[in-house]
Short mmCIF file of C-alpha atoms in Angstrom, two decimals:
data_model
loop_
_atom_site.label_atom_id
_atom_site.label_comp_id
_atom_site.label_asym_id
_atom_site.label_seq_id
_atom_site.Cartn_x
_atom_site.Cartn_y
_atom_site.Cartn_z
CA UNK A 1020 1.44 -6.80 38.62
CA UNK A 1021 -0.08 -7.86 35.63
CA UNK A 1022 -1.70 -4.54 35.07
CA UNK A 1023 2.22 -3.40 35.35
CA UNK A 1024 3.10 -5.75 33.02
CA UNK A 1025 0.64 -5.06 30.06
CA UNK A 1026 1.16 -0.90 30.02
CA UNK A 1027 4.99 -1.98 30.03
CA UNK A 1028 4.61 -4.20 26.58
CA UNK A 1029 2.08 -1.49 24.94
CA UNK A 1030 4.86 0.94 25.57
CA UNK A 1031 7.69 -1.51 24.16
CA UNK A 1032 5.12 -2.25 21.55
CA UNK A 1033 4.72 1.60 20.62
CA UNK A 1034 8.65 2.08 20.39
CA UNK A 1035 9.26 -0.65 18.40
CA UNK A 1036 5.96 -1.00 16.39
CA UNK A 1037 4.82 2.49 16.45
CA UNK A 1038 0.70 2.90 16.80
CA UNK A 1039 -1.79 2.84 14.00
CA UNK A 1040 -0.79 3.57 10.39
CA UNK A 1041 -1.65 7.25 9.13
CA UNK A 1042 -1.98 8.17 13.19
CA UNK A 1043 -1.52 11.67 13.90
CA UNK A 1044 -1.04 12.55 9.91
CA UNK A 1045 -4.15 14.33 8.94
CA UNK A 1046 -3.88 16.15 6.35
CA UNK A 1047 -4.25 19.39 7.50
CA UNK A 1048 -1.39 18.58 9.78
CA UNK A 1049 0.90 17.99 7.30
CA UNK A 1050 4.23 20.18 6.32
CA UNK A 1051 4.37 22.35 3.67
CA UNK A 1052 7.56 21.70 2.08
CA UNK A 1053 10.53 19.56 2.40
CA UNK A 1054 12.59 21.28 5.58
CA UNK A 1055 9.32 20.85 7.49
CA UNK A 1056 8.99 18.01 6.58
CA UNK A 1057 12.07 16.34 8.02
CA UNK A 1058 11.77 18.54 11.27
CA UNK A 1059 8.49 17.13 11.58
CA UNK A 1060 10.16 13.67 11.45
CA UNK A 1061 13.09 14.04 13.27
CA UNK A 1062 11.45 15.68 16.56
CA UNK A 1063 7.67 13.23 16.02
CA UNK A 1064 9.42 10.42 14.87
CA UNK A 1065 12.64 10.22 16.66
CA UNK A 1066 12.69 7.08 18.89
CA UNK A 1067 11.92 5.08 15.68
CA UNK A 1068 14.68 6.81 13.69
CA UNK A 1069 16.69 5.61 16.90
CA UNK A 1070 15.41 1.75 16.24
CA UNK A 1071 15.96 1.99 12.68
CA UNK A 1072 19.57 3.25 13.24
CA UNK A 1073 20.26 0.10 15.35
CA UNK A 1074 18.73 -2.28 13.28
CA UNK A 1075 21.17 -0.75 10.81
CA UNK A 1076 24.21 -1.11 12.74
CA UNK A 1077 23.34 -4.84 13.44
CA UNK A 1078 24.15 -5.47 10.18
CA UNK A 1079 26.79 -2.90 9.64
CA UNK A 1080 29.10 -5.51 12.36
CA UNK A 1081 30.69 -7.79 10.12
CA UNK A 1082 31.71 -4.20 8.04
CA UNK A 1083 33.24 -2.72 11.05
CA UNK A 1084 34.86 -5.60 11.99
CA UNK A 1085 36.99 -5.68 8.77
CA UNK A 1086 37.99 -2.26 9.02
CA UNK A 1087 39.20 -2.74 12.27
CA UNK A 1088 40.98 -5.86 11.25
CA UNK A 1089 42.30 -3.62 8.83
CA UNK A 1090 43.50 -0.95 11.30
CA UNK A 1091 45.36 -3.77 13.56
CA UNK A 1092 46.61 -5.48 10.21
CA UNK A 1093 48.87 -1.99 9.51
CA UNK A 1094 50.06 -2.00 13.44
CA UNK A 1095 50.78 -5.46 13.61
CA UNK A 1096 52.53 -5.39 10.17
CA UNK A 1097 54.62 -2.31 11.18
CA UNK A 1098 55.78 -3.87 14.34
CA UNK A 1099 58.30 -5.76 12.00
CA UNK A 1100 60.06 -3.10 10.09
CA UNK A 1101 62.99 -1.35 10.91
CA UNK A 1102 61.14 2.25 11.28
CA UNK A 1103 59.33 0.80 14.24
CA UNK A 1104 62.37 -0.61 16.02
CA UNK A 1105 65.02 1.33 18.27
CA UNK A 1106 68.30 1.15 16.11
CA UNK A 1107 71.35 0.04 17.87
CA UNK A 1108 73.14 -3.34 19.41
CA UNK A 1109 71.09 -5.91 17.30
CA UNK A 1110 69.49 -4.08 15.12
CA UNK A 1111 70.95 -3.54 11.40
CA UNK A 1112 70.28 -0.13 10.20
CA UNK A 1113 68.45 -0.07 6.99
CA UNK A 1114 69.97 1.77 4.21
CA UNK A 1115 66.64 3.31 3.03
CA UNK A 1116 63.04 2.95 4.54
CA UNK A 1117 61.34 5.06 2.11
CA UNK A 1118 57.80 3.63 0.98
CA UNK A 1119 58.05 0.86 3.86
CA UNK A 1120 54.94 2.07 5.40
CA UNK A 1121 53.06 2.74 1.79
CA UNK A 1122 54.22 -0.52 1.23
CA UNK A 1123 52.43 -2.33 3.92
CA UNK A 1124 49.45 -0.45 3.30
CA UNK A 1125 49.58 -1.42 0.26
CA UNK A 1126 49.89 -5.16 1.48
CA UNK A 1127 47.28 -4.84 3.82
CA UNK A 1128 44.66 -3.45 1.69
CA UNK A 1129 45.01 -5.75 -0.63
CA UNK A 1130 44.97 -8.68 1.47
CA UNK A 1131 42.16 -7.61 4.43
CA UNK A 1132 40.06 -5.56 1.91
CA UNK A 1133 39.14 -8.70 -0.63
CA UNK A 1134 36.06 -9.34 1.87
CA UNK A 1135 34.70 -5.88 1.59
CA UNK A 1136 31.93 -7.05 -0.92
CA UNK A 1137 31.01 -9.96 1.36
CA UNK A 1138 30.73 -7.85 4.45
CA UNK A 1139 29.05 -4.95 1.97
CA UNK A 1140 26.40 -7.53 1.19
CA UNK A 1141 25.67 -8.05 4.69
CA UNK A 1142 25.28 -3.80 5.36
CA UNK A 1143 22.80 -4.22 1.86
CA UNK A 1144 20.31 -5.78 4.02
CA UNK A 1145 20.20 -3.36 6.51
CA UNK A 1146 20.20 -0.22 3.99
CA UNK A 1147 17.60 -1.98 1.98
CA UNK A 1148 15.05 -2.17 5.08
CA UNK A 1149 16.15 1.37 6.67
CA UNK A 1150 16.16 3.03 3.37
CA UNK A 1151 12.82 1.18 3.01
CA UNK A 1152 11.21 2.66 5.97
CA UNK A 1153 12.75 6.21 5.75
CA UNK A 1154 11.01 6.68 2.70
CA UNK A 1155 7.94 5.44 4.11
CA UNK A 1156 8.16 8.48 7.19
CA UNK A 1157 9.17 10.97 4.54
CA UNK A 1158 5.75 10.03 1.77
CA UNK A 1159 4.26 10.14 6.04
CA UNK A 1160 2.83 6.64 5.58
CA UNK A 1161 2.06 4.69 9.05
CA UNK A 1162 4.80 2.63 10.03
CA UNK A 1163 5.56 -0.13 11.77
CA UNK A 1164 9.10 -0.44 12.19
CA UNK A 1165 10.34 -4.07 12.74
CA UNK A 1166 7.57 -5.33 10.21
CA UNK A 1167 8.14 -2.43 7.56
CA UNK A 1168 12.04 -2.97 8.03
CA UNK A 1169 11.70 -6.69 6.74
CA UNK A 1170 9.52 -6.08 4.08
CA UNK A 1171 11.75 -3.74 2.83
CA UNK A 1172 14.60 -6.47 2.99
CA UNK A 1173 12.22 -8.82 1.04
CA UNK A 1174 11.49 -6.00 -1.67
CA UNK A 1175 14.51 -4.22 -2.25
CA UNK A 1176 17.44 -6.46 -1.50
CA UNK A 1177 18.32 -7.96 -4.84
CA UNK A 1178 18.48 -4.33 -6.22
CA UNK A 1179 20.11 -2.67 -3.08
CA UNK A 1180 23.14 -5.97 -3.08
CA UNK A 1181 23.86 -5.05 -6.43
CA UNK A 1182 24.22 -1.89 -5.96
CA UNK A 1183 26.40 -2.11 -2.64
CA UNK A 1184 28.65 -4.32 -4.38
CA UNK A 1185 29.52 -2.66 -7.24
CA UNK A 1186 30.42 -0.10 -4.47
CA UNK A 1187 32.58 -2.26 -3.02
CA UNK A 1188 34.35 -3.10 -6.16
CA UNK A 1189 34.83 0.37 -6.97
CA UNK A 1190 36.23 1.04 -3.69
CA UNK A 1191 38.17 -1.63 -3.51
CA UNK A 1192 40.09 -0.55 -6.80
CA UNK A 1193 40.25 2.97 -5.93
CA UNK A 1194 41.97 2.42 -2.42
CA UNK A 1195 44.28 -0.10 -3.94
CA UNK A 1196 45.25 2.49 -6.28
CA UNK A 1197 45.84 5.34 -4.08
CA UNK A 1198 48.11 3.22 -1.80
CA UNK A 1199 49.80 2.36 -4.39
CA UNK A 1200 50.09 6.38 -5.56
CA UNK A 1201 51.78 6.67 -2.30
CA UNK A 1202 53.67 4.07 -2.35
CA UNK A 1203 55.44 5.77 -5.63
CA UNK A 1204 55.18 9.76 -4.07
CA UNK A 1205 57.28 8.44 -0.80
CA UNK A 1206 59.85 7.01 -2.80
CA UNK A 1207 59.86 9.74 -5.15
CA UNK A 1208 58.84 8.31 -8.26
CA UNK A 1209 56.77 10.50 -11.09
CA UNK A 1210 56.04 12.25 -8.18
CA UNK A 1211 53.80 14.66 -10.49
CA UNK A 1212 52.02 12.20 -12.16
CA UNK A 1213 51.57 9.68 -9.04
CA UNK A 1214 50.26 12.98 -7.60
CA UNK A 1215 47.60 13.88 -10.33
CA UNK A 1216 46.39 10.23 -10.54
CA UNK A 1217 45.29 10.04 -6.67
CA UNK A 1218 43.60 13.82 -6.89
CA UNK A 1219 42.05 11.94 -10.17
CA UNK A 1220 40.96 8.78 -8.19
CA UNK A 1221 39.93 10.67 -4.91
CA UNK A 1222 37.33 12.62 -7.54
CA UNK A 1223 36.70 9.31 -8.98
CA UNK A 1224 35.50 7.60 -5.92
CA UNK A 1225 33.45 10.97 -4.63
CA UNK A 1226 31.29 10.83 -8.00
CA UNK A 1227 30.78 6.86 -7.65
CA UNK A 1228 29.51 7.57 -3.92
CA UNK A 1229 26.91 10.08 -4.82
CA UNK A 1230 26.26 7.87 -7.30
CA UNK A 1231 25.16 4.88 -5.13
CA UNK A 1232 23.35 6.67 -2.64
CA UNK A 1233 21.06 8.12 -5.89
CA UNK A 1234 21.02 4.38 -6.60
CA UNK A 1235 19.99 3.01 -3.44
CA UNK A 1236 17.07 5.59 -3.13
CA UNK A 1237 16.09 4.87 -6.66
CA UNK A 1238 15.79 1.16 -5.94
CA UNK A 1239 14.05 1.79 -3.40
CA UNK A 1240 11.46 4.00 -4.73
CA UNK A 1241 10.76 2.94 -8.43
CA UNK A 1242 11.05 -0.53 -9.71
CA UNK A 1243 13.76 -0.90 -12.76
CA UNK A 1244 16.09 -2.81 -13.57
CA UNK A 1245 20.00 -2.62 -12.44
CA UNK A 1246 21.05 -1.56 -16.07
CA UNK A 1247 19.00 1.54 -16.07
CA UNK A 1248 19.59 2.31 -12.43
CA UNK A 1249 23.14 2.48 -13.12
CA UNK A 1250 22.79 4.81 -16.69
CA UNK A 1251 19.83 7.01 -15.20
CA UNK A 1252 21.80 7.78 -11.65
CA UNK A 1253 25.32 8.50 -13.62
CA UNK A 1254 23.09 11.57 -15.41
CA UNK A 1255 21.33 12.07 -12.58
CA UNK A 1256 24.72 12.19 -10.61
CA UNK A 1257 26.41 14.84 -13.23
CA UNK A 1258 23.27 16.99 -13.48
CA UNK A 1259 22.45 17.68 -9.35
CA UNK A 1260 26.38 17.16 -8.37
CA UNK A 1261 25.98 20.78 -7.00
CA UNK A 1262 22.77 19.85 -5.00
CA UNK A 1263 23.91 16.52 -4.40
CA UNK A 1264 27.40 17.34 -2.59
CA UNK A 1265 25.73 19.91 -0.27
CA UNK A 1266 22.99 17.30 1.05
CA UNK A 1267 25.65 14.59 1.62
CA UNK A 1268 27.79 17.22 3.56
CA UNK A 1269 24.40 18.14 5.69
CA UNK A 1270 23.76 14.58 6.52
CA UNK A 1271 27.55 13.93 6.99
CA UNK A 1272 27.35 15.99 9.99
CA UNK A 1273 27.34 13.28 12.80
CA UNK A 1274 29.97 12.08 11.14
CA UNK A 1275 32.19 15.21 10.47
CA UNK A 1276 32.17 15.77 14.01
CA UNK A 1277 34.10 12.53 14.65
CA UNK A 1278 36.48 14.06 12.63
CA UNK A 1279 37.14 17.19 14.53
CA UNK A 1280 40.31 17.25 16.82
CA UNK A 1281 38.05 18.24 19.96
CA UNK A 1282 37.25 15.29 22.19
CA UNK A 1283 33.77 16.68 23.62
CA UNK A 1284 32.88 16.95 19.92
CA UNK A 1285 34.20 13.82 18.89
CA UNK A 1286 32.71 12.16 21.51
CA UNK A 1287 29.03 13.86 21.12
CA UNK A 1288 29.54 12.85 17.32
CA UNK A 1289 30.34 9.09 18.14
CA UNK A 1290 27.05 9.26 20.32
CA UNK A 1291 25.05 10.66 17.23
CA UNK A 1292 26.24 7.84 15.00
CA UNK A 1293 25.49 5.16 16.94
CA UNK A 1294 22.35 6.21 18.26
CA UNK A 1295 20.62 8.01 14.75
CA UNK A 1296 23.60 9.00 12.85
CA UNK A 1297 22.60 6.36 10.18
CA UNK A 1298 19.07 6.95 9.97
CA UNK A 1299 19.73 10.64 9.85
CA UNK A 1300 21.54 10.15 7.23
CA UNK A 1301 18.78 8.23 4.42
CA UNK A 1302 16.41 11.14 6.02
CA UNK A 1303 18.22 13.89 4.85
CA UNK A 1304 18.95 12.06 1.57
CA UNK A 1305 15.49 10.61 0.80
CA UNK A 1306 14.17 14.16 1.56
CA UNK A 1307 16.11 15.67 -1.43
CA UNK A 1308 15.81 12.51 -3.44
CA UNK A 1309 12.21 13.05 -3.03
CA UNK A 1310 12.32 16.36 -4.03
CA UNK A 1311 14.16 15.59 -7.14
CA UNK A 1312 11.82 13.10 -8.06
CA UNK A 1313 8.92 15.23 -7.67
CA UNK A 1314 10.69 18.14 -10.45
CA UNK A 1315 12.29 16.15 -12.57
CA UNK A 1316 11.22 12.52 -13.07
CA UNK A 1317 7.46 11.68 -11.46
CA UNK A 1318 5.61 13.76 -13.92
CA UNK A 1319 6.83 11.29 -16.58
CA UNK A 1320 6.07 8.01 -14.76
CA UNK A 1321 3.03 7.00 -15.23
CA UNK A 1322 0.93 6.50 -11.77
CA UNK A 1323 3.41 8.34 -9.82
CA UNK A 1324 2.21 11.01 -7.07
CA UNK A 1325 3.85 14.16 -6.35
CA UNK A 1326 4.66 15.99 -3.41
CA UNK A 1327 3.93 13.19 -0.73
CA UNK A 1328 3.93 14.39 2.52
CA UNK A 1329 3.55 17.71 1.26
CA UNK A 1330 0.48 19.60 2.24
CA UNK A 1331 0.18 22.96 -0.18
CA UNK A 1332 -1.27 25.76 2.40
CA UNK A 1333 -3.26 28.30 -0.26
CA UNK A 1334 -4.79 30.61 0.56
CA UNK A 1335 -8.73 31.18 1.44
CA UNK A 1336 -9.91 32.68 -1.29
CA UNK A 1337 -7.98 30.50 -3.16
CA UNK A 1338 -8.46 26.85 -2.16
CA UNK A 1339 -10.10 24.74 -4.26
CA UNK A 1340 -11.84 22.72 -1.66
CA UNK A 1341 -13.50 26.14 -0.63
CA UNK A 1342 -14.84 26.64 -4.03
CA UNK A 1343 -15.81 23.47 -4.36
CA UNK A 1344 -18.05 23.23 -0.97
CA UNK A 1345 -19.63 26.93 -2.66
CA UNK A 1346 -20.56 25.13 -5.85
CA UNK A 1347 -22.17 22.57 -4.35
CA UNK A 1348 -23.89 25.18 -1.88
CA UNK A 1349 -25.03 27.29 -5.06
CA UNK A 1350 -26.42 24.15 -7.13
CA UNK A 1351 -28.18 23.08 -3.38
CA UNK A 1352 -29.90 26.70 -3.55
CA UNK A 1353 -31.21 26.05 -6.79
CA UNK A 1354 -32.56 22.67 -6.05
CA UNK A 1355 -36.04 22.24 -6.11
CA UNK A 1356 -35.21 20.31 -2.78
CA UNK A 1357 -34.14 23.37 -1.05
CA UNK A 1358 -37.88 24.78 -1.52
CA UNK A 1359 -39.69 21.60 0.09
CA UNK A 1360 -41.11 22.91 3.85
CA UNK A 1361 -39.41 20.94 6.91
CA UNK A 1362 -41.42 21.20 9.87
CA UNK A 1363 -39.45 22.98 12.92
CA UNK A 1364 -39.05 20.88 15.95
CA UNK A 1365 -41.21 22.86 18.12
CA UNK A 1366 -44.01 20.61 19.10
CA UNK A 1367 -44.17 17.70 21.97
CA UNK A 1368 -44.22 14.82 19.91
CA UNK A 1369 -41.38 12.29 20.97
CA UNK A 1370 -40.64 8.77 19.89
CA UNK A 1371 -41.55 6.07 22.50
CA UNK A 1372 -38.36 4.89 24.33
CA UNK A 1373 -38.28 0.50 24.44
CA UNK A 1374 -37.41 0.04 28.02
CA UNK A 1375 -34.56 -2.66 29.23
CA UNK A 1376 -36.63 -5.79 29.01
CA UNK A 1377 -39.92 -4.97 26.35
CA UNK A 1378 -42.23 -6.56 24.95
CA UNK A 1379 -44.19 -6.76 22.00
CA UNK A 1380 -46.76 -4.13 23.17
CA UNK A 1381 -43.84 -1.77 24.01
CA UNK A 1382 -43.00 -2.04 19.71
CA UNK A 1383 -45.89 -1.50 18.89
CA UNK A 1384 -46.17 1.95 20.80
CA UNK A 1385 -42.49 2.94 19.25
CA UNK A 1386 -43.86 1.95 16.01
CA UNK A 1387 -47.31 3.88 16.68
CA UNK A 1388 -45.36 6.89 17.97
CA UNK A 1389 -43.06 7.17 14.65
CA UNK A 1390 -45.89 7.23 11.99
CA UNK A 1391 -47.30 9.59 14.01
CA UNK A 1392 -44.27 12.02 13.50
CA UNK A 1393 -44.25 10.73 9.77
CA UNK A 1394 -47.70 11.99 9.21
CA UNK A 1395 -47.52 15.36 11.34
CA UNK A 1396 -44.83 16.38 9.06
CA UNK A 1397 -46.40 15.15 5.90
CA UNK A 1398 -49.96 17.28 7.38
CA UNK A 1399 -47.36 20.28 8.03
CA UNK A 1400 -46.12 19.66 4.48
CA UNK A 1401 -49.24 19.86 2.91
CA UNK A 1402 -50.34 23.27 4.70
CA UNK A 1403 -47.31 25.37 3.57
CA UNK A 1404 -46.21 23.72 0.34
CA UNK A 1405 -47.98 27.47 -1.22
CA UNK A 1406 -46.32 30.04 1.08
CA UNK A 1407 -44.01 32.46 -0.40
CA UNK A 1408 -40.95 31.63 0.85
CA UNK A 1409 -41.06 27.99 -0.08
CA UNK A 1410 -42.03 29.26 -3.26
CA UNK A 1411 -38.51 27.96 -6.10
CA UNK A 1412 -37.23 30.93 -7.61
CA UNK A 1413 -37.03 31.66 -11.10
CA UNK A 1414 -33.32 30.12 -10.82
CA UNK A 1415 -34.29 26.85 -9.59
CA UNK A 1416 -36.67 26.74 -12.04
CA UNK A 1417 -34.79 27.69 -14.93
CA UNK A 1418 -32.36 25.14 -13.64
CA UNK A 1419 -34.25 21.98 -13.09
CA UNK A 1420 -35.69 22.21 -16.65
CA UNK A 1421 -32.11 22.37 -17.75
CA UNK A 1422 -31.70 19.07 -15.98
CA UNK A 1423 -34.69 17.47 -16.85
CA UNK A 1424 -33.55 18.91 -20.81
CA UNK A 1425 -30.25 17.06 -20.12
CA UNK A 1426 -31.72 13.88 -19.16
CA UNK A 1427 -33.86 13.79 -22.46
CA UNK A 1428 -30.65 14.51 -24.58
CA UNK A 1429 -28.33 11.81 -22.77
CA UNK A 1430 -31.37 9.16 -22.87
CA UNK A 1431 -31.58 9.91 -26.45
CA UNK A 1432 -28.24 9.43 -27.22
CA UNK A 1433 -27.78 6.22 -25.49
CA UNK A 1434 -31.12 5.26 -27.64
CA UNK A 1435 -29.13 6.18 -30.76
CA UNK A 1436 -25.75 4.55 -29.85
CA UNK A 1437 -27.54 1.11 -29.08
CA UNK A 1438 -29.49 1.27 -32.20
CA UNK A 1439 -26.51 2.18 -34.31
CA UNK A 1440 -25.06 -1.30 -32.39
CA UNK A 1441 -27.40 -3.35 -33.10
CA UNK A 1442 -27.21 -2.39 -37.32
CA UNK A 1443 -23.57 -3.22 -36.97
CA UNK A 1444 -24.50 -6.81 -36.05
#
C-alpha cells in the first residue's frame, strides 16, 4: 500500500511539477524553427499546458461571473417592457418601442460593467503567471509549473495589472459607446453617422486588443517601464498589424468554434477552452512574439539571446562545431605531445586489487604494483623515444618554435607594460 501510494504522488508530482529542469531538451533535440517549436510543445508538453489553462481559469471566475451577471441583467431587465409582454386585457399598448432594448443595454452596461477593471485585475494574476511560464516552454527552459506560475505572479504582476486595466477602461468606453450607437440607429437617428462611429469604435477596440496582448508579452519578457510599454507596443502594433491579426485568428481557434452554429463543434470548442484553450492561446502568441523579438528588437538590447529554443541544423561540412573539433585535431598533430611513445597494453602487468577487509600489507602491494607500471612505461619510453615514427615532423617543429617565439614576445611585453607603470608613479 505504501509502495501504491508513493508511485501515485511521483506521478501527481510529475503532472503538476513536471521532472527536472532542461530534462529531455538537449540540444541536439531541439526544433529548428518556430512551428516546430510549438508542435514540440503542444504534443511533449501538453498535460502542463492543461494545468496552466486551469490555473488560469481560477482566476478568470470573478470575470465570468460578471459577464454572466451581465447576460441575466438584459433578461431580467427586458422582462419589464412592453416588447416582452403579450398585448391585450391589461396591458397598454405602447405607442413606440423603438430603442427599448438598445436602451437597456445601454443601462445595463453601464451599470454591471463598472467592475470590469476589478474583476480584470483579478484575470492579471493569472495571465501574469501563465504568460510567465509559456514563455519559459517556448525559450525550452525546465519548468515547474505551480512554482514557476507564482513566481511569475511575483515578477510580472504590477506590469501585467496595468496593462489589463487600461484594457478594461478602454473596453469599458468602447462598449458603452457602441450601445449607445445603437441605441441612436434603432430609433433612426444620424443613422449614417451613428453607423460610421461604431465601424470606427469596433476598429478602435481591435487595434487596442492587439495592442495589449504585445503588451502583456513584452512585460513579461523585457523589464521597462509602463510608459514605454505603452509607446513601443502602439508602433509595434501598427507595424506587424498584418502578422499580428493572423496569429490572434490562429490562436482564436478554440474559441471561433464556440461561435459556429453546429452544436458538436460548439461543444468540442467549449471542451478546448476550458481544458487548454487559454494556454493555447499565450503559446501561439509568445511563439510569434518571440519571433518578432528575435528580428526586430533583441539585437539592440544589450545581453539579449536570440533564437531560444531554436536549434540551427547546418549542414556537415558546414558546422562550426565540426571545424572546430578539426582545428583542435590539426594543432594536436602538430604537438610535440602527439610524438611522445605510449606503451601498448599488451603485457601482464595488472594493478593489485585491495580486497573487502585489507590491511596495510595489502597497500603496500597496490602501491608496489603501480610504480611498477609507472616505471615499465617510463623503461618503454626510453627505448623508442628515437624510432622513426615517433620522430615530430618538420610541422610540429616549425610550430612549437612559433610558440615558444610567442611566449618570448608576450613575456616581453608584459615586462615593458609594467615598467612603463612603474615610471608613471
Amino acid at each position: 500500500m505504501a509502495k501504491y501510494k508513493k508511485k501515485t504522488k511521483g506521478f501527481i508530482n510529475r503532472i503538476m511539477l513536471g521532472k527536472e529542469k532542461s530534462e529531455g531538451y538537449a540540444r541536439a533535440s531541439l526544433p529548428s524553427n518556430r512551428w516546430e517549436l510549438f508542435w514540440d510543445i503542444f504534443k511533449g508538453r501538453f498535460l502542463k499546458l492543461v494545468v496552466i489553462n486551469l490555473l488560469i481559469l481560477l482566476f478568470f471566475l470573478p470575470l465570468l461571473g460578471l459577464l454572466l451577471y451581465r447576460y441575466y441583467g438584459v433578461i431580467n431587465y427586458g422582462s419589464y417592457y412592453p416588447f416582452s409582454q403579450g398585448f391585450g386585457i391589461g396591458y397598454l399598448a405602447a405607442p413606440s418601442i423603438a430603442g427599448y432594448a438598445e436602451s437597456i443595454r445601454v443601462s445595463v452596461n453601464m451599470l454591471t460593467m463598472l467592475l470590469l477593471p476589478v474583476a480584470g485585475a483579478f484575470a492579471s494574476i493569472g495571465i501574469a503567471g501563465g504568460a510567465y511560464v509559456i514563455r519559459n516552454m517556448v525559450w525550452t527552459e525546465g519548468i515547474f509549473v505551480i512554482n514557476d506560475f507564482w513566481r511569475g505572479i511575483r515578477q510580472n504582476i504590477k506590469i501585467v495589472l496595468k496593462t489589463v486595466v487600461f484594457y478594461c477602461v478602454i473596453f469599458y468606453i468602447c462598449l458603452l459607446s457602441i450601445s449607445i450607437c445603437n441605441q441612436n440607429i434603432a430609433m433612426s437617428q444620424s443613422t449614417v453617422f451613428f453607423t460610421i462611429s461604431k465601424v470606427l469604435i469596433y476598429l478602435l477596440l481591435a487595434f487596442v486588443s492587439i495592442m495589449t496582448l504585445h503588451m502583456i508579452t513584452m512585460g513579461v519578457t523585457y523589464e521597462i517601464k509602463f510608459r514605454h510599454l505603452l509607446k513601443n507596443c502602439f508602433f509595434y502594433t501598427i507595424a506587424l498589424i498584418v502578422q499580428s491579426i493572423i496569429f490572434v485568428a490562429l490562436a482564436s481557434i478554440p474559441f471561433l468554434m464556440m461561435l459556429v452554429n453546429w452544436n458538436f463543434l460548439r461543444t468540442l470548442g467549449m471542451v478546448c477552452v476550458l481544458f487548454f484553450g487559454l494556454s493555447y492561446f499565450l503559446l501561439v502568441w509568445t511563439n510569434f512574439c518571440q519571433w518578432s523579438y528575435d528580428k526586430f528588437i533583441n539585437d539592440r538590447v544589450p545581453g539579449a539571446q536570440k533564437n531560444r529554443g531554436i536549434y540551427e541544423k547546418v549542414k556537415e561540412s558546414d558546422s562550426a562545431a565540426l571545424k572546430q573539433y578539426r582545428e583542435q585535431i590539426e594543432l594536436s598533430s602538430l604537438s610535440t605531445l602527439a610524438s611522445r611513445p605510449i606503451k601498448p597494453i599488451t603485457d601482464d602487468l595488472q594493478i593489485a586489487e585491495l580486497p573487502t577487509s585489507f590491511k596495510r600489507d595489502d597497500i603496500i602491494k597496490l602501491n608496489e604494483s603501480k610504480q611498477r607500471i609507472i616505471e615499465d612505461h617510463e623503461k618503454y619510453v626510453e627505448e623508442h623515444k628515437n624510432d622513426d615514427k615517433y620522430k615530430p615532423s618538420e610541422e610540429a617543429l616549425a610550430a612549437q618554435r612559433e610558440r615558444e617565439e610567442r611566449e618570448k614576445r608576450i613575456a616581453k611585453a608584459k615586462y615593458e607594460l609594467s615598467k612603463r607603470n612603474k615610471n608613471k608613479k
